[in-house]
Coordinates of C-alpha atoms and ligand atoms in Angstrom, one line a residue:
M1 CA 170.1 206.0 105.4
K2 CA 168.0 204.7 108.7
L3 CA 167.1 206.7 111.7
W4 CA 169.0 205.4 113.7
A5 CA 172.6 205.4 111.3
G6 CA 175.3 206.9 114.8
R7 CA 175.3 203.8 116.2
F8 CA 176.1 201.7 112.9
S9 CA 178.8 201.2 110.8
K10 CA 177.2 199.6 107.8
E11 CA 173.9 199.7 106.0
A12 CA 171.4 197.0 106.5
D13 CA 171.3 194.0 104.2
K14 CA 168.4 194.5 102.2
R15 CA 167.0 190.9 103.4
T16 CA 166.9 193.0 106.8
N17 CA 165.0 195.8 105.4
D18 CA 162.7 193.8 103.8
F19 CA 161.7 191.3 106.4
N20 CA 161.7 195.0 109.2
S21 CA 159.8 197.2 106.8
S22 CA 156.2 197.6 107.9
V23 CA 155.8 200.6 105.0
S24 CA 153.6 198.3 102.6
T25 CA 150.9 198.0 105.9
D26 CA 151.3 201.4 107.9
S27 CA 151.4 203.8 104.8
R28 CA 147.5 203.3 104.3
M29 CA 147.7 205.8 108.0
Y30 CA 149.9 208.6 107.0
A31 CA 147.3 211.1 107.3
F32 CA 146.7 210.1 111.0
D33 CA 150.5 210.2 111.5
I34 CA 150.8 213.7 109.9
E35 CA 148.0 215.1 112.4
G36 CA 149.3 213.5 115.5
S37 CA 153.0 215.1 114.3
I38 CA 151.1 218.3 113.9
A39 CA 149.6 218.3 117.7
H40 CA 153.0 217.4 118.8
A41 CA 155.1 220.6 116.3
K42 CA 152.2 223.5 118.1
M43 CA 152.7 221.6 121.7
L44 CA 156.4 222.0 121.5
A45 CA 156.1 225.2 120.4
A46 CA 154.0 226.3 122.9
Q47 CA 155.8 225.2 125.8
G48 CA 159.1 226.7 124.3
I49 CA 160.3 223.6 123.9
I50 CA 161.3 224.4 119.9
S51 CA 160.8 228.0 118.1
A52 CA 157.3 229.1 117.3
A53 CA 159.4 229.6 113.8
D54 CA 160.3 226.2 113.7
G55 CA 156.9 225.0 115.4
E56 CA 154.7 226.8 111.9
T57 CA 158.5 225.2 109.4
I58 CA 157.1 222.1 110.9
V59 CA 153.2 222.0 110.1
N60 CA 153.1 223.8 107.1
E61 CA 155.8 220.9 105.5
L62 CA 153.8 218.3 107.2
I63 CA 150.5 219.9 105.9
K64 CA 151.9 219.9 101.8
I65 CA 153.2 216.3 102.5
R66 CA 150.2 215.5 103.4
S67 CA 148.2 217.1 99.9
E68 CA 151.3 215.3 98.5
I69 CA 150.9 212.1 99.4
E70 CA 146.8 212.5 98.9
N71 CA 146.5 213.6 95.4
G72 CA 149.9 210.9 94.0
E73 CA 152.5 213.5 93.6
L74 CA 154.8 212.0 96.3
L75 CA 155.3 208.5 96.5
I76 CA 155.8 206.5 99.6
D77 CA 158.7 205.2 99.5
P78 CA 158.2 201.3 99.0
D79 CA 161.8 200.3 101.1
A80 CA 160.9 202.6 104.0
E81 CA 161.9 200.9 106.7
D82 CA 157.9 202.8 108.1
I83 CA 155.6 205.5 107.7
H84 CA 156.5 207.7 110.6
T85 CA 160.2 207.3 109.2
F86 CA 159.1 208.0 105.8
I87 CA 157.3 211.3 106.4
E88 CA 159.6 212.4 109.0
Q89 CA 162.9 212.0 106.9
T90 CA 161.0 213.4 103.7
L91 CA 160.1 216.3 106.3
T92 CA 164.1 217.0 107.0
E93 CA 165.1 216.9 103.3
R94 CA 162.8 219.7 102.9
I95 CA 163.1 221.8 105.4
G96 CA 166.5 220.4 107.3
D97 CA 167.4 221.2 111.1
A98 CA 163.1 222.5 111.9
G99 CA 162.3 219.0 110.5
K100 CA 165.0 217.0 112.8
R101 CA 163.5 218.8 116.3
L102 CA 160.0 217.0 115.0
H103 CA 161.2 214.0 117.0
T104 CA 161.9 215.7 120.4
G105 CA 160.4 214.3 123.8
R106 CA 159.0 211.6 121.3
S107 CA 159.4 207.9 120.1
R108 CA 158.3 205.1 117.4
N109 CA 156.7 203.5 119.9
D110 CA 154.3 206.9 121.4
Q111 CA 153.9 207.2 118.2
V112 CA 152.6 203.8 116.2
A113 CA 150.6 203.5 119.6
L114 CA 148.4 206.9 118.7
D115 CA 148.4 206.3 115.0
I116 CA 147.0 203.0 115.2
R117 CA 144.5 204.2 117.8
M118 CA 143.4 207.4 115.6
Y119 CA 143.5 204.9 112.3
L120 CA 140.7 202.8 114.2
R121 CA 138.6 205.7 115.4
N122 CA 137.6 206.6 112.2
E123 CA 137.3 202.7 111.0
C124 CA 135.1 202.8 113.6
N125 CA 133.4 205.2 112.7
E126 CA 133.1 204.0 109.3
L127 CA 131.4 200.3 110.6
K128 CA 128.8 202.2 112.0
I129 CA 127.7 204.0 109.5
L130 CA 127.7 200.4 107.4
L131 CA 126.4 198.4 110.4
N132 CA 123.3 200.7 110.5
N133 CA 123.1 200.8 107.1
L134 CA 122.6 197.1 107.4
I135 CA 120.1 196.7 110.4
D136 CA 117.6 200.1 108.3
S137 CA 117.9 197.6 104.9
L138 CA 116.9 194.3 107.3
D139 CA 114.6 196.5 108.8
K140 CA 112.4 198.0 105.5
K141 CA 112.7 194.8 104.0
G142 CA 110.8 193.2 107.3
S143 CA 108.2 196.0 107.3
A144 CA 107.6 195.3 103.0
Y145 CA 106.1 192.3 104.2
S146 CA 104.8 192.8 107.7
D147 CA 102.3 190.7 106.8
A148 CA 104.6 187.8 105.5
I149 CA 104.0 184.4 107.2
M150 CA 106.7 181.9 107.8
P151 CA 107.5 179.4 110.1
G152 CA 109.7 179.5 112.8
Y153 CA 112.2 177.1 113.5
T154 CA 114.0 175.2 116.1
H155 CA 116.2 172.8 115.3
L156 CA 115.5 173.5 111.9
Q157 CA 112.1 172.1 112.1
R158 CA 109.3 174.0 111.9
A159 CA 108.1 175.1 115.0
Q160 CA 105.8 178.2 115.4
P161 CA 104.5 180.4 113.3
I162 CA 106.0 183.4 113.4
T163 CA 106.5 186.7 110.6
F164 CA 109.6 187.3 108.2
K165 CA 109.5 191.1 109.9
T166 CA 110.4 189.7 113.3
H167 CA 112.8 186.8 111.8
L168 CA 114.8 189.7 110.2
N169 CA 114.8 191.8 113.2
A170 CA 116.2 189.6 115.2
Y171 CA 119.3 190.5 113.5
C172 CA 118.7 194.2 113.5
E173 CA 119.0 193.5 118.1
M174 CA 122.2 191.4 117.2
L175 CA 123.7 194.8 114.8
K176 CA 122.2 196.7 117.4
R177 CA 124.7 195.1 120.1
D178 CA 127.6 195.2 118.0
I179 CA 127.3 198.9 117.3
G180 CA 127.2 198.8 121.0
R181 CA 130.2 197.0 121.6
I182 CA 132.3 199.1 118.7
D183 CA 131.2 202.0 120.8
D184 CA 132.6 200.4 124.5
A185 CA 136.0 199.6 122.6
Y186 CA 136.1 203.4 120.8
K187 CA 135.8 204.5 124.4
R188 CA 138.5 203.0 125.5
M189 CA 141.0 203.5 123.1
N190 CA 140.5 207.1 123.4
S191 CA 142.9 207.5 125.0
S192 CA 146.1 209.4 123.9
P193 CA 149.3 207.8 124.5
L194 CA 151.7 210.8 123.2
G195 CA 154.2 211.9 125.9
S196 CA 154.8 208.3 126.7
G197 CA 158.3 208.2 124.8
A198 CA 159.5 205.2 124.0
L199 CA 158.1 204.1 127.3
A200 CA 159.3 206.0 130.1
G201 CA 158.2 209.6 129.5
T202 CA 159.9 211.7 128.9
T203 CA 162.5 214.6 130.5
Y204 CA 160.8 217.5 128.5
P205 CA 157.9 219.6 130.2
I206 CA 155.8 218.1 127.3
D207 CA 152.5 219.1 127.5
R208 CA 150.4 215.9 127.4
N209 CA 146.6 217.8 127.8
M210 CA 147.2 219.4 125.6
T211 CA 148.0 217.0 122.2
A212 CA 145.2 214.5 123.7
S213 CA 142.6 217.6 123.3
L214 CA 143.9 218.4 120.0
L215 CA 143.2 214.7 118.6
G216 CA 139.7 214.4 120.0
F217 CA 141.4 212.5 122.2
D218 CA 138.8 211.8 126.0
S219 CA 142.2 211.5 127.7
Y220 CA 146.1 210.3 128.1
T221 CA 146.7 207.0 129.4
A222 CA 148.2 207.2 132.5
N223 CA 150.8 205.0 132.2
T224 CA 153.6 205.4 129.8
L225 CA 154.8 202.0 130.1
D226 CA 150.7 200.7 129.5
G227 CA 150.9 203.4 127.0
V228 CA 153.3 202.1 124.3
S229 CA 152.6 198.0 125.0
D230 CA 148.8 198.3 125.4
R231 CA 146.9 196.7 122.1
D232 CA 144.0 195.5 124.0
F233 CA 142.0 198.1 121.7
C234 CA 143.3 196.1 118.6
I235 CA 141.8 192.8 120.9
E236 CA 138.9 193.8 121.6
L237 CA 137.7 195.2 118.4
A238 CA 138.7 192.1 117.2
S239 CA 136.9 190.5 119.4
A240 CA 133.6 192.6 118.6
L241 CA 134.5 191.9 114.4
S242 CA 134.4 188.5 114.6
L243 CA 131.2 188.4 117.0
I244 CA 130.0 191.0 113.7
M245 CA 130.3 187.7 111.7
V246 CA 129.3 185.5 113.2
H247 CA 126.1 187.4 113.3
L248 CA 126.8 187.8 109.2
S249 CA 127.0 184.2 108.9
R250 CA 124.2 183.4 110.4
L251 CA 122.4 185.6 108.7
S252 CA 124.0 184.4 105.3
E253 CA 123.0 180.7 106.4
E254 CA 119.6 181.4 106.0
I255 CA 119.8 183.2 103.3
I256 CA 121.3 180.2 101.4
L257 CA 118.5 177.6 102.8
W258 CA 116.2 180.6 101.7
C259 CA 117.0 180.5 98.3
S260 CA 117.3 176.6 97.8
W261 CA 114.2 175.5 95.7
E262 CA 114.0 173.0 98.8
F263 CA 112.3 176.8 100.7
K264 CA 112.0 179.4 98.2
F265 CA 111.0 182.1 100.1
V266 CA 113.6 184.8 98.5
E267 CA 115.7 184.6 95.9
L268 CA 117.9 187.2 95.1
D269 CA 118.7 190.4 92.8
D270 CA 120.6 188.5 89.4
A271 CA 123.0 191.7 90.2
F272 CA 123.8 190.1 93.8
S273 CA 124.0 186.6 92.6
T274 CA 126.3 184.2 89.8
G275 CA 126.0 181.5 88.0
S276 CA 127.6 178.2 87.0
S277 CA 130.6 178.1 84.1
I278 CA 129.0 174.3 83.6
M279 CA 125.2 174.1 84.7
P280 CA 122.8 176.5 82.9
Q281 CA 119.9 176.8 84.7
K282 CA 122.3 177.5 88.1
K283 CA 122.0 181.1 90.3
N284 CA 123.9 181.1 93.3
P285 CA 124.2 182.7 96.3
D286 CA 127.9 183.2 96.7
I287 CA 128.3 186.7 98.4
T288 CA 126.4 185.1 101.3
E289 CA 128.9 182.0 101.2
L290 CA 131.7 184.1 100.8
V291 CA 130.4 186.1 103.8
R292 CA 129.9 183.2 105.5
G293 CA 133.6 181.7 104.8
K294 CA 135.4 185.4 105.1
S295 CA 133.7 185.1 109.2
G296 CA 137.3 182.2 109.3
R297 CA 139.7 184.5 108.1
V298 CA 138.2 187.3 110.9
F299 CA 138.1 184.5 113.5
G300 CA 141.8 183.9 112.9
D301 CA 142.7 188.1 113.4
L302 CA 141.8 187.5 116.0
M303 CA 143.7 184.5 117.0
T304 CA 146.4 186.6 115.4
L305 CA 146.1 189.4 117.9
L306 CA 145.7 187.6 120.9
T307 CA 148.8 185.0 119.9
V308 CA 151.2 187.8 119.5
M309 CA 151.1 189.6 122.7
K310 CA 150.6 186.6 124.8
G311 CA 153.5 186.1 126.5
L312 CA 155.9 190.1 125.8
P313 CA 157.5 191.6 128.2
L314 CA 156.9 194.8 129.1
A315 CA 157.6 197.8 126.8
Y316 CA 157.7 197.1 123.0
N317 CA 158.5 194.9 121.0
K318 CA 159.0 194.5 117.6
D319 CA 156.5 191.7 117.3
M320 CA 153.6 194.1 118.2
Q321 CA 154.1 195.4 114.9
E322 CA 152.8 192.4 113.6
D323 CA 149.0 193.6 114.6
K324 CA 148.3 195.9 112.0
D325 CA 147.7 193.6 109.5
A326 CA 145.8 191.7 111.8
V327 CA 143.5 194.6 112.8
F328 CA 143.2 196.2 109.7
D329 CA 142.3 192.6 108.0
A330 CA 139.4 192.1 110.4
F331 CA 138.3 195.5 109.5
D332 CA 138.4 196.0 105.7
T333 CA 136.4 192.2 105.7
V334 CA 133.8 193.2 107.9
K335 CA 133.0 196.6 106.3
I336 CA 133.5 194.5 102.7
C337 CA 131.0 192.4 104.0
L338 CA 128.5 195.2 105.0
S339 CA 129.0 196.7 102.0
T340 CA 128.2 193.6 99.7
L341 CA 125.1 192.4 102.1
S342 CA 123.2 195.6 102.6
P343 CA 122.5 195.9 98.6
M344 CA 122.2 192.4 98.1
I345 CA 119.3 192.6 101.0
D346 CA 117.4 195.4 99.1
T347 CA 117.4 194.0 96.2
M348 CA 116.4 190.6 96.8
T349 CA 112.6 189.8 96.3
V350 CA 110.4 187.5 99.0
I351 CA 108.1 185.7 98.1
P352 CA 105.9 185.0 101.4
E353 CA 103.5 182.9 99.4
N354 CA 105.8 180.3 99.7
M355 CA 107.1 181.0 102.9
R356 CA 102.8 180.8 103.4
K357 CA 102.7 177.3 102.3
A358 CA 105.6 176.1 104.2
A359 CA 104.1 178.2 106.8
A360 CA 100.6 175.8 106.5
G361 CA 102.6 171.9 107.2
G362 CA 104.5 171.0 110.0
F363 CA 101.8 172.1 112.4
I364 CA 103.2 175.1 113.9
N365 CA 100.0 176.0 114.9
A366 CA 100.0 172.5 117.7
T367 CA 101.3 175.0 120.5
D368 CA 98.0 177.8 119.7
C369 CA 96.0 174.6 119.7
A370 CA 96.7 173.2 123.1
D371 CA 96.3 177.4 124.5
Y372 CA 93.1 177.3 123.2
L373 CA 92.4 174.2 125.3
V374 CA 93.9 175.1 128.5
S375 CA 91.5 178.4 127.9
K376 CA 88.8 175.9 127.9
G377 CA 89.8 174.7 131.8
L378 CA 92.8 172.1 131.1
A379 CA 96.1 171.5 132.1
F380 CA 98.5 172.2 129.8
R381 CA 99.9 168.9 130.3
D382 CA 97.4 167.4 129.4
A383 CA 96.5 169.8 126.2
Y384 CA 99.9 169.4 125.1
K385 CA 99.2 165.4 125.0
A386 CA 95.8 165.4 123.8
T387 CA 97.0 167.5 121.1
G388 CA 99.9 165.1 120.1
E389 CA 96.9 162.7 119.9
I390 CA 95.8 165.3 117.0
V391 CA 98.7 165.6 115.1
A392 CA 99.1 161.4 114.5
L393 CA 95.5 161.4 113.9
C394 CA 95.8 164.5 111.4
I395 CA 99.5 163.1 110.2
R396 CA 97.5 159.3 109.1
K397 CA 94.3 161.0 108.0
G398 CA 96.4 163.3 106.1
E399 CA 95.3 166.0 107.5
T400 CA 96.1 169.5 108.3
L401 CA 94.6 170.7 112.4
E402 CA 92.9 173.4 110.1
T403 CA 91.2 170.8 107.9
L404 CA 90.2 167.7 110.8
P405 CA 86.5 168.0 111.5
I406 CA 85.5 169.0 114.4
D407 CA 83.7 165.7 116.0
E408 CA 87.5 164.3 114.9
Y409 CA 88.7 166.8 117.6
K410 CA 85.6 166.2 119.9
N411 CA 86.9 162.2 119.7
I412 CA 89.9 163.1 121.4
C413 CA 88.6 166.1 123.9
E414 CA 85.4 166.3 125.0
L415 CA 86.4 170.6 125.6
F416 CA 86.5 171.3 121.9
D417 CA 84.0 173.6 120.2
E418 CA 84.4 175.2 116.4
G419 CA 85.9 178.5 118.0
V420 CA 89.5 176.1 117.7
Y421 CA 89.6 177.0 114.3
E422 CA 89.5 180.5 114.9
A423 CA 92.2 180.3 117.9
I424 CA 94.8 178.1 115.3
N425 CA 94.3 180.3 112.2
L426 CA 97.7 181.7 111.2
E427 CA 97.3 185.3 111.1
N428 CA 96.1 185.2 114.6
C429 CA 98.6 183.1 115.9
V430 CA 101.1 185.7 115.0
K431 CA 98.8 188.4 116.3
R432 CA 98.3 187.0 119.6
R433 CA 102.2 187.0 120.1
G434 CA 102.7 190.8 119.5
M435 CA 104.2 190.5 115.3
Ligands
LIG501 N1 157.4 199.7 112.5 C1 156.6 200.1 113.8 C2 155.8 199.3 114.4 O1 154.5 199.3 113.6 C3 156.8 201.4 114.5 C4 157.4 201.2 116.1 C5 159.1 200.9 115.2 N2 159.3 201.0 117.1 C6 160.8 200.4 117.1 N3 161.1 200.8 118.5 N4 161.7 199.9 116.8 O2 155.5 199.0 115.3

């Protein structure tokens, strides 16, 4: 039986029901739907809109329904129209008329807008824990190898010496900004739509402040049409999640490179690697490749949300039911990526000797050599040119800046003396940069 049965002379066709139903997606919001209904019932009773006795019966039965769903005693009907319908109908089957009074002064439109906000608030909190865990993992791994020197790259060409710790720290900074973006979106989302009704509020003397504060919201939405039509917060969060995936994907790409025999800066633990079905020697960084691939999925979710919302007239339209699959998938995906990456980083072996070897080639201390000449009074452009000639000479002779004899230096520029070897020493190069 549908909530809206009175107006209709026929049952919905099975195909209509299957197509229309969102319960397979929205059932995961059941606890928030119940919490919202409890607050609504308490408010109705406090305002004398329903009796105190009805209020109490509703609240007690909702608490029972919640624990029965939790422990598997009550199964959510897969044919229900949505989770809101299922819970209200179950309640009414059990307590009769009191259950029928729960929906007074409320619509599924403000109810669903409330449930998604509450569900997403919880997701944000869980996500932040996972982001902080990854920050910790990166920070710990970097600190454990704080004196490991590696080449820093631009254009994927060896550029200047850096420490491994500084490299990993760059990702910590990105992830900290990601947390900031989640916090910002959370603040804007944390306004209760309850009381917006279907679109035009309600004629009952409800207390929107009471439901908002019972449910931990900072405020309630100012405009009732906006309260039920707004899905900005889903889009904002999907956008912040997309950016997280950009960061995770870049980190993953670097780890993939570092695991290759060409680099071999790190080796993943066997427990966080996979093998090949044919090539016995292979150990593949599948986790990082999947993270890189799953970024596409989260960007897709963002695009889904933008496209669903674009062009919708106010207020609620059924199109908006599509919001949940997209935003839920985006959260699920980012969370599984974060929770797999952290232990993968924790157990990753770092090979500082290989980083050091790579840092020793490629003339990554050439800038320091030029800076040395500047310290001797030469203008930077001239120092740059002289150093360029020295690099070219080294390449011709198969030398490095460290091995080139001082006479050869002096032949190119008079200002060089033995002090240059101190200046281009890689440890000194990174120390002078405060790494
Ligand atoms: N299942 C619906 C959704 O997720 C709930 C709101 C239904 N409202 C309505 N007027 N049909 O959007």
